[in-house]
PDB file of C-alpha atoms in Angstrom:
ATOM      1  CA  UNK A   1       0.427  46.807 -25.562  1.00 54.00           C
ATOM      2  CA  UNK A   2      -0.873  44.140 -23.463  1.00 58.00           C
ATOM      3  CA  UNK A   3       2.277  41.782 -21.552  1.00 61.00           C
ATOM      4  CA  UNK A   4       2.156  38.172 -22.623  1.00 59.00           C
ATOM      5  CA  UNK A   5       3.490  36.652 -19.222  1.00 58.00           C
ATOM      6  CA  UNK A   6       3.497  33.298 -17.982  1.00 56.00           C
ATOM      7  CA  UNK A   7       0.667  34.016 -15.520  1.00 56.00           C
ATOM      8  CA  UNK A   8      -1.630  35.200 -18.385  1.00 53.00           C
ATOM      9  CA  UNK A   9      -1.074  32.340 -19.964  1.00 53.00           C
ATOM     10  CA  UNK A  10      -1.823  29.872 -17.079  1.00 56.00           C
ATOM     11  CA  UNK A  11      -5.359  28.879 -16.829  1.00 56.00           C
ATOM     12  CA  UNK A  12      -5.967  28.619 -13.125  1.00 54.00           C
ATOM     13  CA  UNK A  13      -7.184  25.023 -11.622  1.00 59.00           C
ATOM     14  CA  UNK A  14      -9.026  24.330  -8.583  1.00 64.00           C
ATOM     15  CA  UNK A  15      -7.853  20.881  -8.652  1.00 71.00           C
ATOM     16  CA  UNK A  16      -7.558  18.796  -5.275  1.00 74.00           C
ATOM     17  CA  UNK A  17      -4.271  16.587  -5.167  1.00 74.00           C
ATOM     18  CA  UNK A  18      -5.739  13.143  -3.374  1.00 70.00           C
ATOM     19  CA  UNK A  19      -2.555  11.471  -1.512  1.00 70.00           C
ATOM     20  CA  UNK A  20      -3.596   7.899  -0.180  1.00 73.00           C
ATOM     21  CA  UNK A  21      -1.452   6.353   2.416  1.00 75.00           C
ATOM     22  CA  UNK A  22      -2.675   4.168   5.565  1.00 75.00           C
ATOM     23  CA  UNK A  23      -2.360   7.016   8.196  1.00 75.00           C
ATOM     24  CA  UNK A  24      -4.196   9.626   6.077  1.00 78.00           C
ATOM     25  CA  UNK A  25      -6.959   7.334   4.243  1.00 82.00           C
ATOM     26  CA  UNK A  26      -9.962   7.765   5.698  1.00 84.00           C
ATOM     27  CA  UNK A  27     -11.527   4.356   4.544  1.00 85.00           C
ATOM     28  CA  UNK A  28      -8.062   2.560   6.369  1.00 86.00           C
ATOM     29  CA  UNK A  29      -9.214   4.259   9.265  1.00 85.00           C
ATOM     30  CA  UNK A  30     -12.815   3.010   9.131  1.00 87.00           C
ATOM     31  CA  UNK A  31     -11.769  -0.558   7.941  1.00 87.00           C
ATOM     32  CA  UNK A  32      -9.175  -0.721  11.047  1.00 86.00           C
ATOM     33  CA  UNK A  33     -12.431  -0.605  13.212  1.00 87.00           C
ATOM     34  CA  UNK A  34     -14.554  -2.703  11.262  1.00 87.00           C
ATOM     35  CA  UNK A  35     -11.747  -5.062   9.617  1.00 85.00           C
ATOM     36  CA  UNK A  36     -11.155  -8.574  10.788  1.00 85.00           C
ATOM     37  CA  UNK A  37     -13.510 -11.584  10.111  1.00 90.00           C
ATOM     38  CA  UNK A  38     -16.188 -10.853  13.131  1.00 95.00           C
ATOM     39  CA  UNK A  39     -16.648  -7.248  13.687  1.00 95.00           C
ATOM     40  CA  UNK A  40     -19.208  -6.038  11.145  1.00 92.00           C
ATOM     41  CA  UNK A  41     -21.128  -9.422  12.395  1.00 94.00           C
ATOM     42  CA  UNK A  42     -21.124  -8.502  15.271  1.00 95.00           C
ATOM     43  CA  UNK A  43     -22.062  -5.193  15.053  1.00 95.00           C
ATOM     44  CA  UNK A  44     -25.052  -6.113  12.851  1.00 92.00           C
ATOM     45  CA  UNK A  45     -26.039  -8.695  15.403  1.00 94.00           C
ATOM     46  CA  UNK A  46     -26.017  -6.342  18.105  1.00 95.00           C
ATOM     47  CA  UNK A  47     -27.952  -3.900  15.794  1.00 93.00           C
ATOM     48  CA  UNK A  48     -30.624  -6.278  15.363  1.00 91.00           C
ATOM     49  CA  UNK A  49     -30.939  -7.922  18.784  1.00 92.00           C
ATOM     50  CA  UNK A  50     -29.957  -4.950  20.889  1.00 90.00           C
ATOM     51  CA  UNK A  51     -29.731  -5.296  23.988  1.00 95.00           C
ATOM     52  CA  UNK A  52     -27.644  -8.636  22.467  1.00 95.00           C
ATOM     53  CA  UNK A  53     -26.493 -10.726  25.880  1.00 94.00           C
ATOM     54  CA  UNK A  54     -23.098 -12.483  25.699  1.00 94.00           C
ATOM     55  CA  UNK A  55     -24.733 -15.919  25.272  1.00 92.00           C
ATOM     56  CA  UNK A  56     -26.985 -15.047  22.208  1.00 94.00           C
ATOM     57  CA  UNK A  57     -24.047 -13.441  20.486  1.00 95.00           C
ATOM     58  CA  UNK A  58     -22.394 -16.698  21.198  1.00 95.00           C
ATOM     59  CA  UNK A  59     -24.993 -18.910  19.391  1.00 94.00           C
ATOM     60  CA  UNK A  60     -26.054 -16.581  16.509  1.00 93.00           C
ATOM     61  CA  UNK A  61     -22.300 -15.549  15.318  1.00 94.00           C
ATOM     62  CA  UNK A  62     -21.684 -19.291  14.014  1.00 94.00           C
ATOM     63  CA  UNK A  63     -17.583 -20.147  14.120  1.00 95.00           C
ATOM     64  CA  UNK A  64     -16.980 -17.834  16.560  1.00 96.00           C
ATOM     65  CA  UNK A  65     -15.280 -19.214  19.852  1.00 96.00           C
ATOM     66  CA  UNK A  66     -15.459 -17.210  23.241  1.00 95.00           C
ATOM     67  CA  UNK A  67     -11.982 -16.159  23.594  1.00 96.00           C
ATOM     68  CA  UNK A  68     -12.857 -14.462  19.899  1.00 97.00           C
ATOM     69  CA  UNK A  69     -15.681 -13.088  21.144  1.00 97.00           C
ATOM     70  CA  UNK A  70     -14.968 -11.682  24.445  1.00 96.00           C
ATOM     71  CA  UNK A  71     -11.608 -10.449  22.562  1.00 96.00           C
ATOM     72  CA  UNK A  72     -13.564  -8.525  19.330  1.00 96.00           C
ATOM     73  CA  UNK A  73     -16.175  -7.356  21.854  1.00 97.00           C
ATOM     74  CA  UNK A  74     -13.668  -5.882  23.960  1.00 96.00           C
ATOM     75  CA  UNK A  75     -11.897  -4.110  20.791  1.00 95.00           C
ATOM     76  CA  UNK A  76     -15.348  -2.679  19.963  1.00 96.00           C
ATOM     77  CA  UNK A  77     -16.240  -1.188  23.096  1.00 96.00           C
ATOM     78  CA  UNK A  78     -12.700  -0.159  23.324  1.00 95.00           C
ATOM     79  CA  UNK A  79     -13.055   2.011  20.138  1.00 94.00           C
ATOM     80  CA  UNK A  80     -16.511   3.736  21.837  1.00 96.00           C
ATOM     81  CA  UNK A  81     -18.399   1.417  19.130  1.00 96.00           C
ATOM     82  CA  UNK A  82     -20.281  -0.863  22.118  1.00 97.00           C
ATOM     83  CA  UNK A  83     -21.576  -0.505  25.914  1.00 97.00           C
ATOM     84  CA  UNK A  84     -21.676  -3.153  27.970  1.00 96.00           C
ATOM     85  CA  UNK A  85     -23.503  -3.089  31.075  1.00 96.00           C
ATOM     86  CA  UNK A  86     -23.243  -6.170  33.828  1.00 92.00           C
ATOM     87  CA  UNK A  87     -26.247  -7.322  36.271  1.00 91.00           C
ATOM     88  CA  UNK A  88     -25.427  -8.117  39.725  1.00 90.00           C
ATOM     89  CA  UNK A  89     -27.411 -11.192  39.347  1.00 89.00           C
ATOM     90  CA  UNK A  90     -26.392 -14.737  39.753  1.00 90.00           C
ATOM     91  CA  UNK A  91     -25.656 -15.977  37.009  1.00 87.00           C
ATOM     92  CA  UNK A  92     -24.155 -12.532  35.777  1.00 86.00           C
ATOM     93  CA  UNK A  93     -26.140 -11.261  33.195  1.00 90.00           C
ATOM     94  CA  UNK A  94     -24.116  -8.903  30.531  1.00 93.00           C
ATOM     95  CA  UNK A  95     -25.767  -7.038  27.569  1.00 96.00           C
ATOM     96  CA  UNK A  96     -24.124  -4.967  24.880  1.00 97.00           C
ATOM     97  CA  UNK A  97     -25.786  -2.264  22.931  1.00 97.00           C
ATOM     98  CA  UNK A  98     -24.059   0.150  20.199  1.00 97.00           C
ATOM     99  CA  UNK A  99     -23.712   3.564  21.835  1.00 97.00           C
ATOM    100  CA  UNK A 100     -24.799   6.398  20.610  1.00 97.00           C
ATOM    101  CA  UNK A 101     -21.202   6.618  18.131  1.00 96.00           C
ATOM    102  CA  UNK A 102     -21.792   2.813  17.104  1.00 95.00           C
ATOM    103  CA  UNK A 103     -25.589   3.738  15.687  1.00 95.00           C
ATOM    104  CA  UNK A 104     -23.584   6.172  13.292  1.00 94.00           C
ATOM    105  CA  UNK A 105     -22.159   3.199  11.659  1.00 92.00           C
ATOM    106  CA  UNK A 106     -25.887   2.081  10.516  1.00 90.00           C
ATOM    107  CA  UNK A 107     -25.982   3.840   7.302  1.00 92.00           C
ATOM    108  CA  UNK A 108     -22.397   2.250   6.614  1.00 90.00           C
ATOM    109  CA  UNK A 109     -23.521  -1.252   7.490  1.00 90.00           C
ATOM    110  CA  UNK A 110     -26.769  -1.080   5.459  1.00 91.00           C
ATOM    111  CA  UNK A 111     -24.907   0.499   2.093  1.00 93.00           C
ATOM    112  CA  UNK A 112     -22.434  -2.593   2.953  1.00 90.00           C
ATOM    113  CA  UNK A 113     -25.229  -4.777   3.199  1.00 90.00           C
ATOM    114  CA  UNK A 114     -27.047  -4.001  -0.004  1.00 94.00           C
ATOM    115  CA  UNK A 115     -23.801  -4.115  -1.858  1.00 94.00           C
ATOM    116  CA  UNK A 116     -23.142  -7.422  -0.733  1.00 93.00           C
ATOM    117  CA  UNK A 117     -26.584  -8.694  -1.424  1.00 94.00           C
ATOM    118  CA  UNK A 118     -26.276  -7.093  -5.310  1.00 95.00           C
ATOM    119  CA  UNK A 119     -22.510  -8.599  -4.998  1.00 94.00           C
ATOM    120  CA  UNK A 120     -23.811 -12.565  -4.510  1.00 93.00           C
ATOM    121  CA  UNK A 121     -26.310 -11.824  -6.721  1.00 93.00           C
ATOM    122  CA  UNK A 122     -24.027 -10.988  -9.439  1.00 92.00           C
ATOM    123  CA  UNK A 123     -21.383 -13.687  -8.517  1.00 90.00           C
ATOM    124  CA  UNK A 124     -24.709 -16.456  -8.643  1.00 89.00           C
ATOM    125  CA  UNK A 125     -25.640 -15.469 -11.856  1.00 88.00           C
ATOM    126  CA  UNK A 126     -22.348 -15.957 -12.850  1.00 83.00           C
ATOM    127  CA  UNK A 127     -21.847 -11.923 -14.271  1.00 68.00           C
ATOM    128  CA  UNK A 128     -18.269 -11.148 -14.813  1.00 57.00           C
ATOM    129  CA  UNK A 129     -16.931  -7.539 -13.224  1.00 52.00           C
ATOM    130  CA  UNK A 130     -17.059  -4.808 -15.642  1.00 52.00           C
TER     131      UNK A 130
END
């Protein structure tokens, strides 16, 4: 006679418990890198314009002062995201480029991208979120 036990009567699960908190999310850690108002801006800017000098990122990133910018570039190539390299010239001549790290974000930035293109979309056409 077969035992009718708890564990016979269990049906075993695979199932993966997801715990979300700011140290373990993945996503916080990403947005902590790309958060703030300039970042991803400039990141696409120096994307598209690489190598982008200090002057053109000051005239294409509308808004942004030069404290701002020398501060969020600074955070960026702090975080491996950036490179800047400086001329001995006169005037000094500084370019940033994404290293090789930064270019990883690319996919990221282009999903972003095309979601916020279908996003104002949406929002123009006046579709409410479903």
């Amino acid at each position: 006679m077969k035992r009718n036990t708890n564990i016979d009567n269990q049906e075993v699960k695979n199932e993966k418990i997801f715990v979300f908190d700011e140290k373990s999310c993945p996503v916080t850690a990403t947005m902590q890198v790309l958060g703030g108002k300039w970042k991803a801006i400039l990141i696409n800017a120096i994307y598209h314009t690489s190598p982008a000098r200090f002057g053109e990122l000051k005239r294409s990133v509308k808004g942004i002062t030069q404290s701002m910018l020398t501060q969020q570039l600074r955070e960026l190539e702090d975080d491996g995201l950036i490179s800047r390299k400086i001329y001995a010239e006169i005037p000094p001549r500084v370019e940033y480029t994404l290293t090789e790290f930064g270019l990883t974000l690319s996919p990221i930035m282009q999903s972003m991208a095309k979601w916020g293109e279908e996003y104002r979309m949406k929002k123009q056409k006046g579709e409410s979120s479903t």
